[in-house]
Coordinates of C-alpha atoms and ligand atoms in Angstrom, one line a residue:
X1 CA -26.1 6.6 -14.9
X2 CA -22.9 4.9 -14.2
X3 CA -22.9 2.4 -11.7
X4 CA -21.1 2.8 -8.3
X5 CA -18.9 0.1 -6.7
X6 CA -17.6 0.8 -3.5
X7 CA -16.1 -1.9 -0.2
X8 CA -19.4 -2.7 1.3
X9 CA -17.7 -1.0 4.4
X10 CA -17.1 2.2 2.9
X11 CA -19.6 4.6 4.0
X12 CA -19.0 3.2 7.7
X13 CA -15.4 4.8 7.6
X14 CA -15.1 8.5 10.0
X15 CA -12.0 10.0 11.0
X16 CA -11.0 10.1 14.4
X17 CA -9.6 13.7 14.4
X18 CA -8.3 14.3 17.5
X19 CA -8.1 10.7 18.5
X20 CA -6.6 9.7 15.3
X21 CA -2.9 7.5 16.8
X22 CA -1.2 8.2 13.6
X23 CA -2.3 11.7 11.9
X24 CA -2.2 12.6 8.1
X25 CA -1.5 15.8 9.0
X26 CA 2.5 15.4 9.4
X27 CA 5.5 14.2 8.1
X28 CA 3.5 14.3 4.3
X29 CA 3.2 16.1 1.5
X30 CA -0.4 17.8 1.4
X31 CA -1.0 19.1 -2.3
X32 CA -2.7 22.3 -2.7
X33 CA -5.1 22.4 -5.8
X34 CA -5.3 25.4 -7.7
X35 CA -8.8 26.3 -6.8
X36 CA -7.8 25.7 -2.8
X37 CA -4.7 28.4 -3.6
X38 CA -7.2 30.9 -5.5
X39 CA -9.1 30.5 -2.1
X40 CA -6.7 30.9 0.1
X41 CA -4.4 33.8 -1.3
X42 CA -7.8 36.1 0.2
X43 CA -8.6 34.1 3.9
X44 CA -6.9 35.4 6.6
X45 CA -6.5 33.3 9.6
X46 CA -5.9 36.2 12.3
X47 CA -7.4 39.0 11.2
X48 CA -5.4 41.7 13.1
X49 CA -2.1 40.3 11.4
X50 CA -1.5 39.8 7.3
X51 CA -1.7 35.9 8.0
X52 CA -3.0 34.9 4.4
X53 CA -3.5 31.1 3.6
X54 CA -1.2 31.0 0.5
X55 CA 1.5 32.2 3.2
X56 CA 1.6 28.3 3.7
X57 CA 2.4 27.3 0.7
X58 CA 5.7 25.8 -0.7
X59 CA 6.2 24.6 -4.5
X60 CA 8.1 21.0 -3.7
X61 CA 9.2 18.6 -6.9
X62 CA 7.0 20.7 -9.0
X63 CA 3.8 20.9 -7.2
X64 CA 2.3 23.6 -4.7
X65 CA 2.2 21.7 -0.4
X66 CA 1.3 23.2 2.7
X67 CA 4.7 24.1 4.1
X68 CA 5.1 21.9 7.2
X69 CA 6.5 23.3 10.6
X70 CA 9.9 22.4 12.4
X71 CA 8.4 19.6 13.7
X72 CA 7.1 18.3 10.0
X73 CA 3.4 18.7 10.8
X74 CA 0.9 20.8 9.1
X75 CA 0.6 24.6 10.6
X76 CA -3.0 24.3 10.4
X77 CA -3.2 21.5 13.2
X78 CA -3.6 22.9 16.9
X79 CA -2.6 21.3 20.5
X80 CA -5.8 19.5 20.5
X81 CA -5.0 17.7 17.1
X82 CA -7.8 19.6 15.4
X83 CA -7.8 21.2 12.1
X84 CA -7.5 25.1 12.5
X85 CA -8.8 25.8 8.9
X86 CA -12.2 23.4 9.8
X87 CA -12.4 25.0 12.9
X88 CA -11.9 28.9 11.5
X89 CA -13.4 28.3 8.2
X90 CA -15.5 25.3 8.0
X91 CA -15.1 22.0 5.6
X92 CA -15.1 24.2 2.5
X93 CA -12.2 25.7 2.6
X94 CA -9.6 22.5 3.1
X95 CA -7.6 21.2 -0.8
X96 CA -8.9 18.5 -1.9
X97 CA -6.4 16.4 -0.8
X98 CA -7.8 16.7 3.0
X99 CA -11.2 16.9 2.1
X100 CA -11.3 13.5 -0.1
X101 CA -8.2 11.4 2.5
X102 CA -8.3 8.4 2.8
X103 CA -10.7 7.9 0.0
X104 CA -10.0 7.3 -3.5
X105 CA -12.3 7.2 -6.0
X106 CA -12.1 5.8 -10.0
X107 CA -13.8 7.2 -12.8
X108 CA -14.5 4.9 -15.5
X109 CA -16.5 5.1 -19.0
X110 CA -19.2 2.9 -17.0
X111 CA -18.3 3.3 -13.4
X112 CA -17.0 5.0 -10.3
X113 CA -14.8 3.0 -8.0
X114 CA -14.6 3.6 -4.4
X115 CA -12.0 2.8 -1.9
X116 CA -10.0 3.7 1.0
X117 CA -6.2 3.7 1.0
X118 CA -4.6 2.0 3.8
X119 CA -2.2 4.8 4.8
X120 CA -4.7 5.9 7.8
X121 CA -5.2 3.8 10.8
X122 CA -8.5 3.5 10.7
X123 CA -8.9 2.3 7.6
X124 CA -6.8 -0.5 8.6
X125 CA -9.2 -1.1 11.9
X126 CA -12.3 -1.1 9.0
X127 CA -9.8 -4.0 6.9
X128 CA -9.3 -5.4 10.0
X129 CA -12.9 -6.4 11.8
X130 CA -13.9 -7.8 7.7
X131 CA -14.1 -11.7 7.4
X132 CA -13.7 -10.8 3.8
X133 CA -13.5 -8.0 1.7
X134 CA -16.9 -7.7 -0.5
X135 CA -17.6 -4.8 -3.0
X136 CA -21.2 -3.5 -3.7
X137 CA -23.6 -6.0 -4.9
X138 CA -21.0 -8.1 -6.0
X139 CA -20.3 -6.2 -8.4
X140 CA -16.5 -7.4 -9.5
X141 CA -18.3 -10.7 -10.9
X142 CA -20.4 -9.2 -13.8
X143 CA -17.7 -7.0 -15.8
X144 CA -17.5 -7.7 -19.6
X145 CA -14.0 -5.5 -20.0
X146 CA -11.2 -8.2 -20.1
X147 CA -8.9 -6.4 -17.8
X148 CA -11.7 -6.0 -14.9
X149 CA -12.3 -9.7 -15.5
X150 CA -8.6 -10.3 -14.9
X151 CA -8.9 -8.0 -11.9
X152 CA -11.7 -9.9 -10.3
X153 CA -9.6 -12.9 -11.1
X154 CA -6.6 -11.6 -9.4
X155 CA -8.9 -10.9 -6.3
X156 CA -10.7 -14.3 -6.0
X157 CA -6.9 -16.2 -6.0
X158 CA -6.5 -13.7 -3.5
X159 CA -9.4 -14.7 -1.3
X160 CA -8.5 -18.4 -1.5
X161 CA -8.2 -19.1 1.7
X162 CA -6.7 -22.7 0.4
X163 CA -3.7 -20.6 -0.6
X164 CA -1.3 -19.4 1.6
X165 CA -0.7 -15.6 0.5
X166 CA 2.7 -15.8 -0.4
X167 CA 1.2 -18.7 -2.7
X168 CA -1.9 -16.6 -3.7
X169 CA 0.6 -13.6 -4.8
X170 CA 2.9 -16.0 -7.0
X171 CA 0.2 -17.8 -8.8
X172 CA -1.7 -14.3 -9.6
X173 CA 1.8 -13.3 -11.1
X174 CA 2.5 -16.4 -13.0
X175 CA -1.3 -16.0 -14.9
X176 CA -0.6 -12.5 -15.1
X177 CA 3.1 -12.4 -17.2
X178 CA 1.3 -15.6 -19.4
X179 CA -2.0 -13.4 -20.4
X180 CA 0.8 -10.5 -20.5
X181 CA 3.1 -12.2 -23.2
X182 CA 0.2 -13.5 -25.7
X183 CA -0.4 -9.8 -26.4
X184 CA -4.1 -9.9 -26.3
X185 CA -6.3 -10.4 -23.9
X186 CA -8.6 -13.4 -24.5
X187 CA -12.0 -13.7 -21.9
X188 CA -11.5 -17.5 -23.1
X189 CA -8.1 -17.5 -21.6
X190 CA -8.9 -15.7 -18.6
X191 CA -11.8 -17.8 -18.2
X192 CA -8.8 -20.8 -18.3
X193 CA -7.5 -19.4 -15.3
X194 CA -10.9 -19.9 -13.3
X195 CA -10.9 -24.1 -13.8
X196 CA -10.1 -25.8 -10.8
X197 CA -7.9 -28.3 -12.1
X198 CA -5.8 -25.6 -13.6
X199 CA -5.4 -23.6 -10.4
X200 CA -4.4 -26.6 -8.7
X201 CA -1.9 -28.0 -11.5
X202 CA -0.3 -24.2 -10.9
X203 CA -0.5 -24.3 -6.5
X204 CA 1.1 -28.3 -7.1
X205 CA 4.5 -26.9 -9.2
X206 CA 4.9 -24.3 -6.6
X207 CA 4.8 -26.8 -3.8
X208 CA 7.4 -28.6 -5.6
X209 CA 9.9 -25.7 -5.9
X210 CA 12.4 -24.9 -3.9
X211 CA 12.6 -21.6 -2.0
X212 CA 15.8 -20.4 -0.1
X213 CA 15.0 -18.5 2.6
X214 CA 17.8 -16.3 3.1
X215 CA 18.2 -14.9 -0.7
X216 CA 14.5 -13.8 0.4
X217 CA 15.4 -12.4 3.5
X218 CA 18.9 -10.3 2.0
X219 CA 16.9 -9.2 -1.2
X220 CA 13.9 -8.0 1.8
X221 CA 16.6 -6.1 3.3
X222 CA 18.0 -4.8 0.5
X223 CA 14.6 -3.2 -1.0
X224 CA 13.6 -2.3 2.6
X225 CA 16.8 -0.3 2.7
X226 CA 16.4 1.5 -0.6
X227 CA 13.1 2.2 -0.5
X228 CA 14.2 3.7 3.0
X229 CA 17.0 5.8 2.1
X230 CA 15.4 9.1 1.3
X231 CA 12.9 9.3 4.0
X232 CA 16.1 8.7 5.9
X233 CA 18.1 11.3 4.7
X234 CA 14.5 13.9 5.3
X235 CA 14.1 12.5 8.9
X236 CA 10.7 11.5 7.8
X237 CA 9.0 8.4 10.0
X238 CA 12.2 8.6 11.5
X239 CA 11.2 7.0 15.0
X240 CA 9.3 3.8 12.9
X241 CA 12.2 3.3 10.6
X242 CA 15.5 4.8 12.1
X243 CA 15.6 1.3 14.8
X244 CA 14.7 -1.1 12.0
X245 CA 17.1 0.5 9.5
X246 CA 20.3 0.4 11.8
X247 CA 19.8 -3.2 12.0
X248 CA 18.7 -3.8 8.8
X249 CA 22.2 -2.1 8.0
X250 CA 23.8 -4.6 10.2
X251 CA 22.3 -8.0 9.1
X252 CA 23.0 -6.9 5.4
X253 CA 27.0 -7.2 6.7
X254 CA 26.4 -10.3 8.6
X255 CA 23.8 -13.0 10.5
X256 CA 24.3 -16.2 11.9
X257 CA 21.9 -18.1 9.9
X258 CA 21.1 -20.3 12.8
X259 CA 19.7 -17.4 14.3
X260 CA 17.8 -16.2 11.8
X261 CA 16.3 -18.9 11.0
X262 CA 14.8 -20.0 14.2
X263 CA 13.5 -16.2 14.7
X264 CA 12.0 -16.1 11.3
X265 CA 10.1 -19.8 12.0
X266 CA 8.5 -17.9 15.7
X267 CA 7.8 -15.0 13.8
X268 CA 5.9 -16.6 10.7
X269 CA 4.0 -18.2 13.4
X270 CA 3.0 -14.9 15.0
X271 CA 2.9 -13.0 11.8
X272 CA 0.5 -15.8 10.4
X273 CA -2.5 -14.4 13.3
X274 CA -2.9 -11.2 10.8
X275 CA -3.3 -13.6 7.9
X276 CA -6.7 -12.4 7.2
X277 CA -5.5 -8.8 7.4
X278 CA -3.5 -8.7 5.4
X279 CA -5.3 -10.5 2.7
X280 CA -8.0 -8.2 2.9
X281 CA -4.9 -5.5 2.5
X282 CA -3.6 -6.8 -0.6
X283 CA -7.7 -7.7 -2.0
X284 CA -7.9 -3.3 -1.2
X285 CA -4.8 -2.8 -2.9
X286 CA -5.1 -4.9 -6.0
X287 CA -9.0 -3.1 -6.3
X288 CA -7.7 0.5 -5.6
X289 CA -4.6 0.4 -7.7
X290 CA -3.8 -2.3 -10.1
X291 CA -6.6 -0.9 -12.5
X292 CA -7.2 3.0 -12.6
X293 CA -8.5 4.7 -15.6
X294 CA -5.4 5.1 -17.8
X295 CA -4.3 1.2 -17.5
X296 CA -3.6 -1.4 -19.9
X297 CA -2.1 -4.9 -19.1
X298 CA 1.4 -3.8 -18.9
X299 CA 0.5 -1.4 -16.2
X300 CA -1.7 -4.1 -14.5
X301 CA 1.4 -6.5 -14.0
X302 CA 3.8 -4.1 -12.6
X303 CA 1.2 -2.0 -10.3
X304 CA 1.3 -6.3 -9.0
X305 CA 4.6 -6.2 -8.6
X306 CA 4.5 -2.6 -6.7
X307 CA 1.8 -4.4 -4.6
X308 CA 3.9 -7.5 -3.8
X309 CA 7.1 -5.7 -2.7
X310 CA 4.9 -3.3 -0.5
X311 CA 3.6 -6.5 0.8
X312 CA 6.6 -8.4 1.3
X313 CA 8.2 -4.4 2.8
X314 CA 5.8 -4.4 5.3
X315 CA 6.3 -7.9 6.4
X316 CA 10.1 -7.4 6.8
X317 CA 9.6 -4.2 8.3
X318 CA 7.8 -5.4 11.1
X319 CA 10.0 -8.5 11.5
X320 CA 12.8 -6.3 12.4
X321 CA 10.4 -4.3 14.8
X322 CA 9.6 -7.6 16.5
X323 CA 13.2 -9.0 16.6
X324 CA 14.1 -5.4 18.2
X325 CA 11.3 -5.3 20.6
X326 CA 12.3 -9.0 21.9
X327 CA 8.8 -9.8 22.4
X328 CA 7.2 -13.5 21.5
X329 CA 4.0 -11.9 20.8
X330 CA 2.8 -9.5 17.9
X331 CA 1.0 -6.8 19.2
X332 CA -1.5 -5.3 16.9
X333 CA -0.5 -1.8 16.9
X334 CA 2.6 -2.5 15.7
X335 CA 1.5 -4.2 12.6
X336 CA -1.2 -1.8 12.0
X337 CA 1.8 1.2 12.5
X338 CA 4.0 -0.7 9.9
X339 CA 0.9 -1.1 7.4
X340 CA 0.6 2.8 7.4
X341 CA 4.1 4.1 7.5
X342 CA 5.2 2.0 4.4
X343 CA 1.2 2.6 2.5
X344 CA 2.2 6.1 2.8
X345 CA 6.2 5.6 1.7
X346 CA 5.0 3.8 -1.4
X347 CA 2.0 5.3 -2.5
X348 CA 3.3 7.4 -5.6
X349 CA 1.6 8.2 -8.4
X350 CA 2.1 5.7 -11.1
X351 CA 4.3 7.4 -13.2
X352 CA 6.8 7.7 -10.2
X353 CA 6.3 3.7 -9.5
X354 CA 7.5 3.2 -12.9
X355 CA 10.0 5.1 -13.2
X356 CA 11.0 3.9 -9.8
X357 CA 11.0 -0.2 -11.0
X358 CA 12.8 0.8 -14.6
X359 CA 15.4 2.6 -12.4
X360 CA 16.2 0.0 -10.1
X361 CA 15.2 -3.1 -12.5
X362 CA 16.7 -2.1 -15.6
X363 CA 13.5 -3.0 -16.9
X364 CA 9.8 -2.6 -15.5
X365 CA 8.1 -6.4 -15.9
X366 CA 10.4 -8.5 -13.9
X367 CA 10.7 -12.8 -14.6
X368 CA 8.5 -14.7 -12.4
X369 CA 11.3 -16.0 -10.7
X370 CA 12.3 -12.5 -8.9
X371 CA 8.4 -11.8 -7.9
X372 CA 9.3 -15.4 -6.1
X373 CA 12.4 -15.2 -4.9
X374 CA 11.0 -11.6 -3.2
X375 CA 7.7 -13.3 -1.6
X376 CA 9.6 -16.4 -0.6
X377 CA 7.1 -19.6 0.5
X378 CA 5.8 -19.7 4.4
X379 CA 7.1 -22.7 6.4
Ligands
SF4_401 S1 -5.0 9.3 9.4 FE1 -7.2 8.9 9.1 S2 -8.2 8.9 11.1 FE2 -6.1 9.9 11.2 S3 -6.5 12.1 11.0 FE3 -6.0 11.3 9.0 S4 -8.0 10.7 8.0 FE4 -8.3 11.0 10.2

């Protein structure tokens, strides 16, 4: 039997349906699987009128979606925020898609991984209330398989709370690229990568680098904008990005960089409150994505980099939210709403990702010194 490893929170995780501050059920693309289409071209949802299922259905970049209405939310959701197809039909009857969101789940030769994708709001709650992340029986500890071994590396860096994350992120990406370019992966090397005195000899060179905060800040806005553009141009998530995208526009013709630089020093300090969260974000992320079934090491560093710019999109994002909203403090909501919008921007498939960093990259491993220059240093 293969063994299961799942967050030790994950069978604790319900959706909030009607109560839900940040539905699924709009402004997305909800795939309809063949057998869901089969199912639906003979369920009628008023039976006096010819109001089949597959009615619903639009084919979009290739693949069949449930059509969305004017406003860009699914048909099937009512005035009460309830699912009209659960309510008509029953569990049965909804694609897979909506029967298995926000879960994920990994099937291995050996194993089955289980996780939950931070695109839904309460998924971030269930990141939120964890000291730290831990995965079944501590499981992650025991793989043979070189790349899990570099995965559970990558993970305890993470969870070092005598690393700042930006810190954490650049060392993982350094070790990464060095296993990368020997061409085979060693346990004795990753093993290397577990000696104290080597960890430290690698958080000491960082310390001693330079980092200009403003080439971080313009190359933030820069990606922020891109990765912006076409959800722009669809009027997707338009009331979370439209405000931070006009003045992300603006700053990317001109700051004072007096100004900027006192705001960024307050908001690091407010931002650095949700340091926990967002380590256990980028712990979920690195488990859920940066090793699926199909991976080699090559995939492994650049789903890192995919994880670092989300990381460091988010964190802009939510800076220009906070320098709009003029408020000292951080609220919660708002970082939890920023954590969402941009999980569900930038949560393509792989292919897409990589096709995405060859695009805009010219080539898809980047030098450590971009994956630096993007994460900047705190302070
Ligand atoms: S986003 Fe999460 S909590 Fe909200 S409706 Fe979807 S699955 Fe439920």
């Amino acid at each position: 039997m293969k063994k299961e490893i799942k967050t030790d929170y994950y069978d604790t995780f319900m959706c909030t349906a009607d109560k839900c501050p940040f539905t699924c059920c709009q402004e997305w693309n909800i795939a309809v699987d063949d057998d869901t289409y089969k199912k639906w071209k003979h369920l009628n949802l008023s039976k006096q009128n010819n109001d089949y299922l597959d009615q619903y259905i639009k084919q979009k970049d290739g693949s069949r979606v449930i059509a969305l209405n004017e406003q860009k939310q699914c048909p099937f959701l009512n005035e009460q925020k309830l699912c009209n197809l659960v309510l008509n039909f029953g569990d049965e009857v909804l694609s897979e898609t909506c029967a298995s969101f926000p879960r994920q789940i990994h099937e291995f030769a050996d194993r089955k991984e289980y996780s939950l994708v931070s695109c839904c709001p309460e998924v971030v709650d269930l990141m939120n209330q964890q000291d730290k992340i831990c995965f079944t029986n501590n499981m992650l500890d025991m793989d043979e398989d070189p790349l899990f071994q570099i995965r559970a590396m990558m993970i305890s860096i993470m969870q070092d709370q005598r690393f700042s994350i930006s810190k954490s992120v650049m060392m993982i990406y350094y070790i990464l690229l060095d296993i990368y370019q020997k061409k085979s992966v060693v346990k004795k090397e990753i093993d290397e990568y577990k000696d104290e005195a080597v960890l430290k000899e690698l958080s000491d060179a960082i310390d001693n680098m330079q980092f200009n905060r403003f080439d971080t800040f313009e190359e933030n806005n820069e990606l922020f904008l891109d990765m912006a553009e076409n959800y722009r141009k669809q009027e997707i998530y338009t009331s979370y990005l439209e405000p931070v995208a006009v003045l992300a526009e603006s700053l990317s013709h001109d700051y004072d960089e007096h100004n900027i630089t006192i705001q960024l020093q307050k908001f690091e300090k407010q931002f650095s409150s949700y340091e926990n969260l967002f380590r256990n974000y980028i712990v979920l992320d690195i488990f859920t994505n940066s090793l699926i079934p199909e991976s080699d090491l090559k995939s492994m560093v650049a789903m890192f980099q995919w994880i670092a710019m989300e990381y460091t999109i988010m964190r802009h994002t939510i800076f220009l939210n906070w320098l709009l909203d003029q408020q000292e403090e951080l609220s919660y909501k708002t970082v939890r709403n920023y954590i969402v919008v941009i999980s569900r921007m930038m949560g393509y498939d792989q292919e897409d990702i990589f096709e995405y960093l060859e695009k805009s990259f010219e080539k898809l491993i980047w030098e450590w010194g971009y994956l630096a220059l993007l994460i900047g240093m705190e302070g």
